[in-house]
Amino acid sequence: MNILLLGPQGSGKGTQAKRISATYGIPQVATGDMIREMKERDTPLGRRVREIYDRGELVDDETIIDLIRDRLDRGDTIPGFILDGFPRNMAQAEALDVLLRELDRDLDVVFEFQVPDRATLLDRMVKRAAEEGRSDDTPDAIRKRLAIYDAETAPLIEYYRSTRGNVVGIHADRPVDDVFVEVRQAVDQVAARA
Ligand code: AMP
């Protein structure tokens, strides 16, 4: 079961990804976590990534695609994977399509986590930054990430609707358990069809 989670920062993708991972025994592949690990390294790449991260901008496509290629090459993704935070733009979506073809795999379901209220999202993310000690997640960087989501990532929903027809919309502004019930139903339905 290969799952893609799309949705703005603060929509609960990461939380749901962890639940899916625990329930179905497939790994969460979260590029944000990989990047946070990378930016702590005292290497030229680590330092470059840190600057980009702190500005709330996107790391270059090549770096991210290399990360994903390496990750999906690992055997633990063979039963399935949950992509969380990738792809973020059209170039990444196209690169993912090429990679999936090479690997002879495809996305079984694409979830769109919908939270219309930007103020709610900003609020949640500022809180999370404090709770998780992410001092680099300043309100400015968070605002920038949301703007990039609307401009570059949201159009991917239409891309997957037209190329795969397997997008499932989720009203994500509800309690975690309620959201997960809906996610699980959709995953089980897709699994039953396979
Ligand atoms: P996230 O935790 O998913 O919001 O990611 C945090 C930061 O990591 C982003 O603001 C980017 O700087 C970087 N990042 C994560 N995923 C990607 C991606 N797919 N493409 C480019 N940059 C990314």
PDB file of C-alpha atoms and ligand atoms in Angstrom:
ATOM      1  CA  MET A   1       0.000   0.000   0.000  1.00  0.00           C
ATOM      2  CA  ASN A   2       1.711   3.168  -1.239  1.00  0.00           C
ATOM      3  CA  ILE A   3       0.183   6.276   0.243  1.00  0.00           C
ATOM      4  CA  LEU A   4       0.757   9.969  -0.409  1.00  0.00           C
ATOM      5  CA  LEU A   5      -0.364  12.609   2.076  1.00  0.00           C
ATOM      6  CA  LEU A   6      -0.933  16.118   0.751  1.00  0.00           C
ATOM      7  CA  GLY A   7      -1.964  19.035   2.912  1.00  0.00           C
ATOM      8  CA  PRO A   8      -0.607  22.221   4.410  1.00  0.00           C
ATOM      9  CA  GLN A   9       1.733  22.265   7.360  1.00  0.00           C
ATOM     10  CA  GLY A  10      -0.248  21.921  10.562  1.00  0.00           C
ATOM     11  CA  SER A  11      -3.049  19.884   8.945  1.00  0.00           C
ATOM     12  CA  GLY A  12      -2.078  16.782  10.914  1.00  0.00           C
ATOM     13  CA  LYS A  13      -0.411  14.796   8.125  1.00  0.00           C
ATOM     14  CA  GLY A  14       2.496  13.771  10.329  1.00  0.00           C
ATOM     15  CA  THR A  15       0.233  12.534  13.131  1.00  0.00           C
ATOM     16  CA  GLN A  16      -1.918  10.536  10.718  1.00  0.00           C
ATOM     17  CA  ALA A  17       1.180   9.187   8.954  1.00  0.00           C
ATOM     18  CA  LYS A  18       2.393   7.775  12.280  1.00  0.00           C
ATOM     19  CA  ARG A  19      -0.987   6.139  12.913  1.00  0.00           C
ATOM     20  CA  ILE A  20      -1.094   4.621   9.442  1.00  0.00           C
ATOM     21  CA  SER A  21       2.467   3.408   9.886  1.00  0.00           C
ATOM     22  CA  ALA A  22       1.656   1.736  13.213  1.00  0.00           C
ATOM     23  CA  THR A  23      -1.584   0.178  11.958  1.00  0.00           C
ATOM     24  CA  TYR A  24      -0.399  -1.116   8.595  1.00  0.00           C
ATOM     25  CA  GLY A  25       3.288  -1.680   9.360  1.00  0.00           C
ATOM     26  CA  ILE A  26       4.622   0.497   6.558  1.00  0.00           C
ATOM     27  CA  PRO A  27       7.205   3.254   7.048  1.00  0.00           C
ATOM     28  CA  GLN A  28       6.508   6.972   7.124  1.00  0.00           C
ATOM     29  CA  VAL A  29       8.830   8.769   4.729  1.00  0.00           C
ATOM     30  CA  ALA A  30       8.847  12.378   5.963  1.00  0.00           C
ATOM     31  CA  THR A  31      11.216  14.633   4.049  1.00  0.00           C
ATOM     32  CA  GLY A  32      10.868  17.397   6.688  1.00  0.00           C
ATOM     33  CA  ASP A  33      12.308  15.019   9.322  1.00  0.00           C
ATOM     34  CA  MET A  34      15.114  14.001   6.966  1.00  0.00           C
ATOM     35  CA  ILE A  35      15.918  17.657   6.299  1.00  0.00           C
ATOM     36  CA  ARG A  36      15.870  18.511  10.022  1.00  0.00           C
ATOM     37  CA  GLU A  37      18.409  15.745  10.590  1.00  0.00           C
ATOM     38  CA  MET A  38      20.526  16.936   7.699  1.00  0.00           C
ATOM     39  CA  LYS A  39      20.623  20.569   8.810  1.00  0.00           C
ATOM     40  CA  GLU A  40      22.220  19.609  12.142  1.00  0.00           C
ATOM     41  CA  ARG A  41      25.301  18.213  10.384  1.00  0.00           C
ATOM     42  CA  ASP A  42      28.358  20.395  10.241  1.00  0.00           C
ATOM     43  CA  THR A  43      29.028  19.773   6.547  1.00  0.00           C
ATOM     44  CA  PRO A  44      28.723  22.066   3.519  1.00  0.00           C
ATOM     45  CA  LEU A  45      25.390  20.418   2.632  1.00  0.00           C
ATOM     46  CA  GLY A  46      24.181  20.624   6.243  1.00  0.00           C
ATOM     47  CA  ARG A  47      24.984  24.323   6.431  1.00  0.00           C
ATOM     48  CA  ARG A  48      23.324  25.066   3.073  1.00  0.00           C
ATOM     49  CA  VAL A  49      20.191  23.178   4.108  1.00  0.00           C
ATOM     50  CA  ARG A  50      20.063  25.010   7.445  1.00  0.00           C
ATOM     51  CA  GLU A  51      19.987  28.424   5.754  1.00  0.00           C
ATOM     52  CA  ILE A  52      17.167  27.382   3.442  1.00  0.00           C
ATOM     53  CA  TYR A  53      15.214  25.754   6.273  1.00  0.00           C
ATOM     54  CA  ASP A  54      15.471  28.809   8.511  1.00  0.00           C
ATOM     55  CA  ARG A  55      14.075  31.025   5.756  1.00  0.00           C
ATOM     56  CA  GLY A  56      11.114  28.665   5.372  1.00  0.00           C
ATOM     57  CA  GLU A  57      12.025  27.991   1.760  1.00  0.00           C
ATOM     58  CA  LEU A  58      12.228  24.726  -0.117  1.00  0.00           C
ATOM     59  CA  VAL A  59      15.435  22.740  -0.411  1.00  0.00           C
ATOM     60  CA  ASP A  60      16.428  22.197  -4.048  1.00  0.00           C
ATOM     61  CA  ASP A  61      14.594  19.468  -5.901  1.00  0.00           C
ATOM     62  CA  GLU A  62      17.745  17.485  -6.688  1.00  0.00           C
ATOM     63  CA  THR A  63      18.709  17.090  -3.025  1.00  0.00           C
ATOM     64  CA  ILE A  64      15.199  16.000  -2.072  1.00  0.00           C
ATOM     65  CA  ILE A  65      14.785  13.630  -4.983  1.00  0.00           C
ATOM     66  CA  ASP A  66      18.130  11.971  -4.148  1.00  0.00           C
ATOM     67  CA  LEU A  67      16.921  11.538  -0.566  1.00  0.00           C
ATOM     68  CA  ILE A  68      13.667   9.956  -1.713  1.00  0.00           C
ATOM     69  CA  ARG A  69      15.390   7.715  -4.248  1.00  0.00           C
ATOM     70  CA  ASP A  70      17.719   6.364  -1.531  1.00  0.00           C
ATOM     71  CA  ARG A  71      14.862   5.929   0.902  1.00  0.00           C
ATOM     72  CA  LEU A  72      12.526   4.096  -1.483  1.00  0.00           C
ATOM     73  CA  ASP A  73      15.401   1.834  -2.454  1.00  0.00           C
ATOM     74  CA  ARG A  74      15.406   0.366   1.035  1.00  0.00           C
ATOM     75  CA  GLY A  75      13.691  -2.981   1.476  1.00  0.00           C
ATOM     76  CA  ASP A  76      11.352  -1.864   4.247  1.00  0.00           C
ATOM     77  CA  THR A  77       9.324   0.131   1.691  1.00  0.00           C
ATOM     78  CA  ILE A  78       8.497  -2.924  -0.411  1.00  0.00           C
ATOM     79  CA  PRO A  79       5.221  -3.679   1.449  1.00  0.00           C
ATOM     80  CA  GLY A  80       4.386   0.023   1.146  1.00  0.00           C
ATOM     81  CA  PHE A  81       5.249   3.524   2.310  1.00  0.00           C
ATOM     82  CA  ILE A  82       3.645   6.779   3.378  1.00  0.00           C
ATOM     83  CA  LEU A  83       5.019   9.886   1.698  1.00  0.00           C
ATOM     84  CA  ASP A  84       4.676  12.900   3.976  1.00  0.00           C
ATOM     85  CA  GLY A  85       6.051  16.257   2.806  1.00  0.00           C
ATOM     86  CA  PHE A  86       7.051  15.110  -0.668  1.00  0.00           C
ATOM     87  CA  PRO A  87       6.356  15.998  -3.462  1.00  0.00           C
ATOM     88  CA  ARG A  88       6.024  19.735  -2.829  1.00  0.00           C
ATOM     89  CA  ASN A  89       5.951  20.994  -6.422  1.00  0.00           C
ATOM     90  CA  MET A  90       5.355  19.830  -9.975  1.00  0.00           C
ATOM     91  CA  ALA A  91       9.015  19.057 -10.710  1.00  0.00           C
ATOM     92  CA  GLN A  92       9.133  16.757  -7.674  1.00  0.00           C
ATOM     93  CA  ALA A  93       5.833  15.102  -8.657  1.00  0.00           C
ATOM     94  CA  GLU A  94       7.192  14.369 -12.121  1.00  0.00           C
ATOM     95  CA  ALA A  95      10.475  13.060 -10.705  1.00  0.00           C
ATOM     96  CA  LEU A  96       8.472  10.828  -8.361  1.00  0.00           C
ATOM     97  CA  ASP A  97       6.508   9.448 -11.312  1.00  0.00           C
ATOM     98  CA  VAL A  98       9.763   8.567 -13.088  1.00  0.00           C
ATOM     99  CA  LEU A  99      11.140   6.942  -9.940  1.00  0.00           C
ATOM    100  CA  LEU A 100       7.953   4.934  -9.314  1.00  0.00           C
ATOM    101  CA  ARG A 101       7.997   3.674 -12.894  1.00  0.00           C
ATOM    102  CA  GLU A 102      11.632   2.589 -12.450  1.00  0.00           C
ATOM    103  CA  LEU A 103      10.685   0.772  -9.264  1.00  0.00           C
ATOM    104  CA  ASP A 104       7.552  -0.651 -10.875  1.00  0.00           C
ATOM    105  CA  ARG A 105       5.356   0.782  -8.142  1.00  0.00           C
ATOM    106  CA  ASP A 106       2.611   3.367  -8.000  1.00  0.00           C
ATOM    107  CA  LEU A 107       0.610   5.430  -5.535  1.00  0.00           C
ATOM    108  CA  ASP A 108      -2.484   3.550  -4.405  1.00  0.00           C
ATOM    109  CA  VAL A 109      -4.150   6.486  -2.715  1.00  0.00           C
ATOM    110  CA  VAL A 110      -3.512  10.221  -2.363  1.00  0.00           C
ATOM    111  CA  PHE A 111      -5.020  11.898   0.687  1.00  0.00           C
ATOM    112  CA  GLU A 112      -5.774  15.587   0.606  1.00  0.00           C
ATOM    113  CA  PHE A 113      -5.895  16.993   4.151  1.00  0.00           C
ATOM    114  CA  GLN A 114      -8.181  19.998   3.997  1.00  0.00           C
ATOM    115  CA  VAL A 115      -7.964  22.802   6.560  1.00  0.00           C
ATOM    116  CA  PRO A 116      -9.354  25.965   5.034  1.00  0.00           C
ATOM    117  CA  ASP A 117      -8.563  28.326   7.881  1.00  0.00           C
ATOM    118  CA  ARG A 118      -5.006  29.638   7.582  1.00  0.00           C
ATOM    119  CA  ALA A 119      -5.163  31.320  11.018  1.00  0.00           C
ATOM    120  CA  THR A 120      -5.848  27.922  12.645  1.00  0.00           C
ATOM    121  CA  LEU A 121      -2.865  26.430  10.856  1.00  0.00           C
ATOM    122  CA  LEU A 122      -0.497  29.232  11.783  1.00  0.00           C
ATOM    123  CA  ASP A 123      -1.622  28.975  15.392  1.00  0.00           C
ATOM    124  CA  ARG A 124      -1.091  25.219  15.516  1.00  0.00           C
ATOM    125  CA  MET A 125       2.321  25.419  13.953  1.00  0.00           C
ATOM    126  CA  VAL A 126       3.562  28.132  16.291  1.00  0.00           C
ATOM    127  CA  LYS A 127       2.399  25.967  19.213  1.00  0.00           C
ATOM    128  CA  ARG A 128       4.047  22.864  17.804  1.00  0.00           C
ATOM    129  CA  ALA A 129       7.315  24.732  17.227  1.00  0.00           C
ATOM    130  CA  ALA A 130       7.361  25.690  20.917  1.00  0.00           C
ATOM    131  CA  GLU A 131       6.355  22.199  22.128  1.00  0.00           C
ATOM    132  CA  GLU A 132       8.923  20.424  19.999  1.00  0.00           C
ATOM    133  CA  GLY A 133      11.638  22.963  20.690  1.00  0.00           C
ATOM    134  CA  ARG A 134      11.869  23.906  17.036  1.00  0.00           C
ATOM    135  CA  SER A 135      13.172  27.416  17.619  1.00  0.00           C
ATOM    136  CA  ASP A 136      14.004  27.719  13.903  1.00  0.00           C
ATOM    137  CA  ASP A 137      10.313  27.561  13.042  1.00  0.00           C
ATOM    138  CA  THR A 138       9.658  31.276  13.399  1.00  0.00           C
ATOM    139  CA  PRO A 139       6.220  32.684  12.532  1.00  0.00           C
ATOM    140  CA  ASP A 140       7.798  34.239   9.421  1.00  0.00           C
ATOM    141  CA  ALA A 141       9.216  30.913   8.244  1.00  0.00           C
ATOM    142  CA  ILE A 142       5.858  29.236   8.930  1.00  0.00           C
ATOM    143  CA  ARG A 143       3.965  31.896   6.965  1.00  0.00           C
ATOM    144  CA  LYS A 144       6.382  31.450   4.085  1.00  0.00           C
ATOM    145  CA  ARG A 145       5.827  27.670   4.097  1.00  0.00           C
ATOM    146  CA  LEU A 146       2.056  28.117   3.935  1.00  0.00           C
ATOM    147  CA  ALA A 147       2.389  30.535   1.018  1.00  0.00           C
ATOM    148  CA  ILE A 148       4.611  28.053  -0.816  1.00  0.00           C
ATOM    149  CA  TYR A 149       2.074  25.306  -0.117  1.00  0.00           C
ATOM    150  CA  ASP A 150      -0.740  27.315  -1.711  1.00  0.00           C
ATOM    151  CA  ALA A 151       1.336  28.345  -4.716  1.00  0.00           C
ATOM    152  CA  GLU A 152       3.338  25.207  -5.480  1.00  0.00           C
ATOM    153  CA  THR A 153       1.979  22.181  -3.636  1.00  0.00           C
ATOM    154  CA  ALA A 154      -1.817  22.623  -3.759  1.00  0.00           C
ATOM    155  CA  PRO A 155      -1.831  22.355  -7.591  1.00  0.00           C
ATOM    156  CA  LEU A 156      -0.575  18.769  -7.233  1.00  0.00           C
ATOM    157  CA  ILE A 157      -4.026  17.738  -6.011  1.00  0.00           C
ATOM    158  CA  GLU A 158      -5.372  18.479  -9.469  1.00  0.00           C
ATOM    159  CA  TYR A 159      -2.392  16.711 -11.017  1.00  0.00           C
ATOM    160  CA  TYR A 160      -3.157  13.487  -9.116  1.00  0.00           C
ATOM    161  CA  ARG A 161      -6.877  13.829  -9.808  1.00  0.00           C
ATOM    162  CA  SER A 162      -6.199  13.935 -13.510  1.00  0.00           C
ATOM    163  CA  THR A 163      -3.368  11.386 -13.708  1.00  0.00           C
ATOM    164  CA  ARG A 164      -4.501   8.832 -11.102  1.00  0.00           C
ATOM    165  CA  GLY A 165      -8.045   9.640 -10.092  1.00  0.00           C
ATOM    166  CA  ASN A 166      -7.295   8.340  -6.605  1.00  0.00           C
ATOM    167  CA  VAL A 167      -7.465  11.498  -4.493  1.00  0.00           C
ATOM    168  CA  VAL A 168      -9.456  11.206  -1.257  1.00  0.00           C
ATOM    169  CA  GLY A 169     -10.368  14.485   0.468  1.00  0.00           C
ATOM    170  CA  ILE A 170     -10.275  14.498   4.268  1.00  0.00           C
ATOM    171  CA  HIS A 171     -11.713  17.199   6.510  1.00  0.00           C
ATOM    172  CA  ALA A 172      -8.676  17.428   8.719  1.00  0.00           C
ATOM    173  CA  ASP A 173      -9.890  20.098  11.107  1.00  0.00           C
ATOM    174  CA  ARG A 174     -11.369  17.523  13.502  1.00  0.00           C
ATOM    175  CA  PRO A 175     -10.121  15.366  16.377  1.00  0.00           C
ATOM    176  CA  VAL A 176      -7.230  13.068  15.466  1.00  0.00           C
ATOM    177  CA  ASP A 177      -9.251   9.888  16.147  1.00  0.00           C
ATOM    178  CA  ASP A 178     -12.124  10.963  13.897  1.00  0.00           C
ATOM    179  CA  VAL A 179      -9.757  11.819  11.078  1.00  0.00           C
ATOM    180  CA  PHE A 180      -8.029   8.467  11.460  1.00  0.00           C
ATOM    181  CA  VAL A 181     -11.321   6.537  11.223  1.00  0.00           C
ATOM    182  CA  GLU A 182     -11.898   8.115   7.827  1.00  0.00           C
ATOM    183  CA  VAL A 183      -8.324   7.536   6.689  1.00  0.00           C
ATOM    184  CA  ARG A 184      -8.486   3.885   7.708  1.00  0.00           C
ATOM    185  CA  GLN A 185     -11.759   3.331   5.879  1.00  0.00           C
ATOM    186  CA  ALA A 186     -10.276   4.703   2.686  1.00  0.00           C
ATOM    187  CA  VAL A 187      -7.087   2.637   3.019  1.00  0.00           C
ATOM    188  CA  ASP A 188      -9.095  -0.533   3.696  1.00  0.00           C
ATOM    189  CA  GLN A 189     -11.306   0.129   0.699  1.00  0.00           C
ATOM    190  CA  VAL A 190      -8.305   0.549  -1.574  1.00  0.00           C
ATOM    191  CA  ALA A 191      -6.697  -2.584  -0.109  1.00  0.00           C
ATOM    192  CA  ALA A 192      -9.872  -4.585  -0.733  1.00  0.00           C
ATOM    193  CA  ARG A 193      -9.892  -3.534  -4.397  1.00  0.00           C
ATOM    194  CA  ALA A 194      -6.228  -4.471  -4.928  1.00  0.00           C
TER     195      ALA A 194
HETATM  196  P1  AMP B   1       8.052  20.066   6.761  1.00  0.00           P
HETATM  197  O1  AMP B   1       8.394  19.532   8.104  1.00  0.00           O
HETATM  198  O2  AMP B   1       7.529  19.015   5.823  1.00  0.00           O
HETATM  199  O3  AMP B   1       7.207  21.278   6.796  1.00  0.00           O
HETATM  200  O4  AMP B   1       9.447  20.519   6.104  1.00  0.00           O
HETATM  201  C1  AMP B   1      10.268  21.482   6.727  1.00  0.00           C
HETATM  202  C2  AMP B   1      11.260  22.070   5.729  1.00  0.00           C
HETATM  203  O5  AMP B   1      12.062  21.024   5.149  1.00  0.00           O
HETATM  204  C3  AMP B   1      10.636  22.783   4.532  1.00  0.00           C
HETATM  205  O6  AMP B   1      10.296  24.100   4.809  1.00  0.00           O
HETATM  206  C4  AMP B   1      11.772  22.694   3.522  1.00  0.00           C
HETATM  207  O7  AMP B   1      12.816  23.609   3.796  1.00  0.00           O
HETATM  208  C5  AMP B   1      12.304  21.301   3.771  1.00  0.00           C
HETATM  209  N1  AMP B   1      11.566  20.303   2.958  1.00  0.00           N
HETATM  210  C6  AMP B   1      10.826  19.250   3.414  1.00  0.00           C
HETATM  211  N2  AMP B   1      10.311  18.545   2.388  1.00  0.00           N
HETATM  212  C7  AMP B   1      10.725  19.161   1.249  1.00  0.00           C
HETATM  213  C8  AMP B   1      10.509  18.923  -0.135  1.00  0.00           C
HETATM  214  N3  AMP B   1       9.769  17.900  -0.565  1.00  0.00           N
HETATM  215  N4  AMP B   1      11.090  19.780  -1.023  1.00  0.00           N
HETATM  216  C9  AMP B   1      11.860  20.802  -0.605  1.00  0.00           C
HETATM  217  N5  AMP B   1      12.088  21.099   0.677  1.00  0.00           N
HETATM  218  C10 AMP B   1      11.534  20.282   1.617  1.00  0.00           C
END
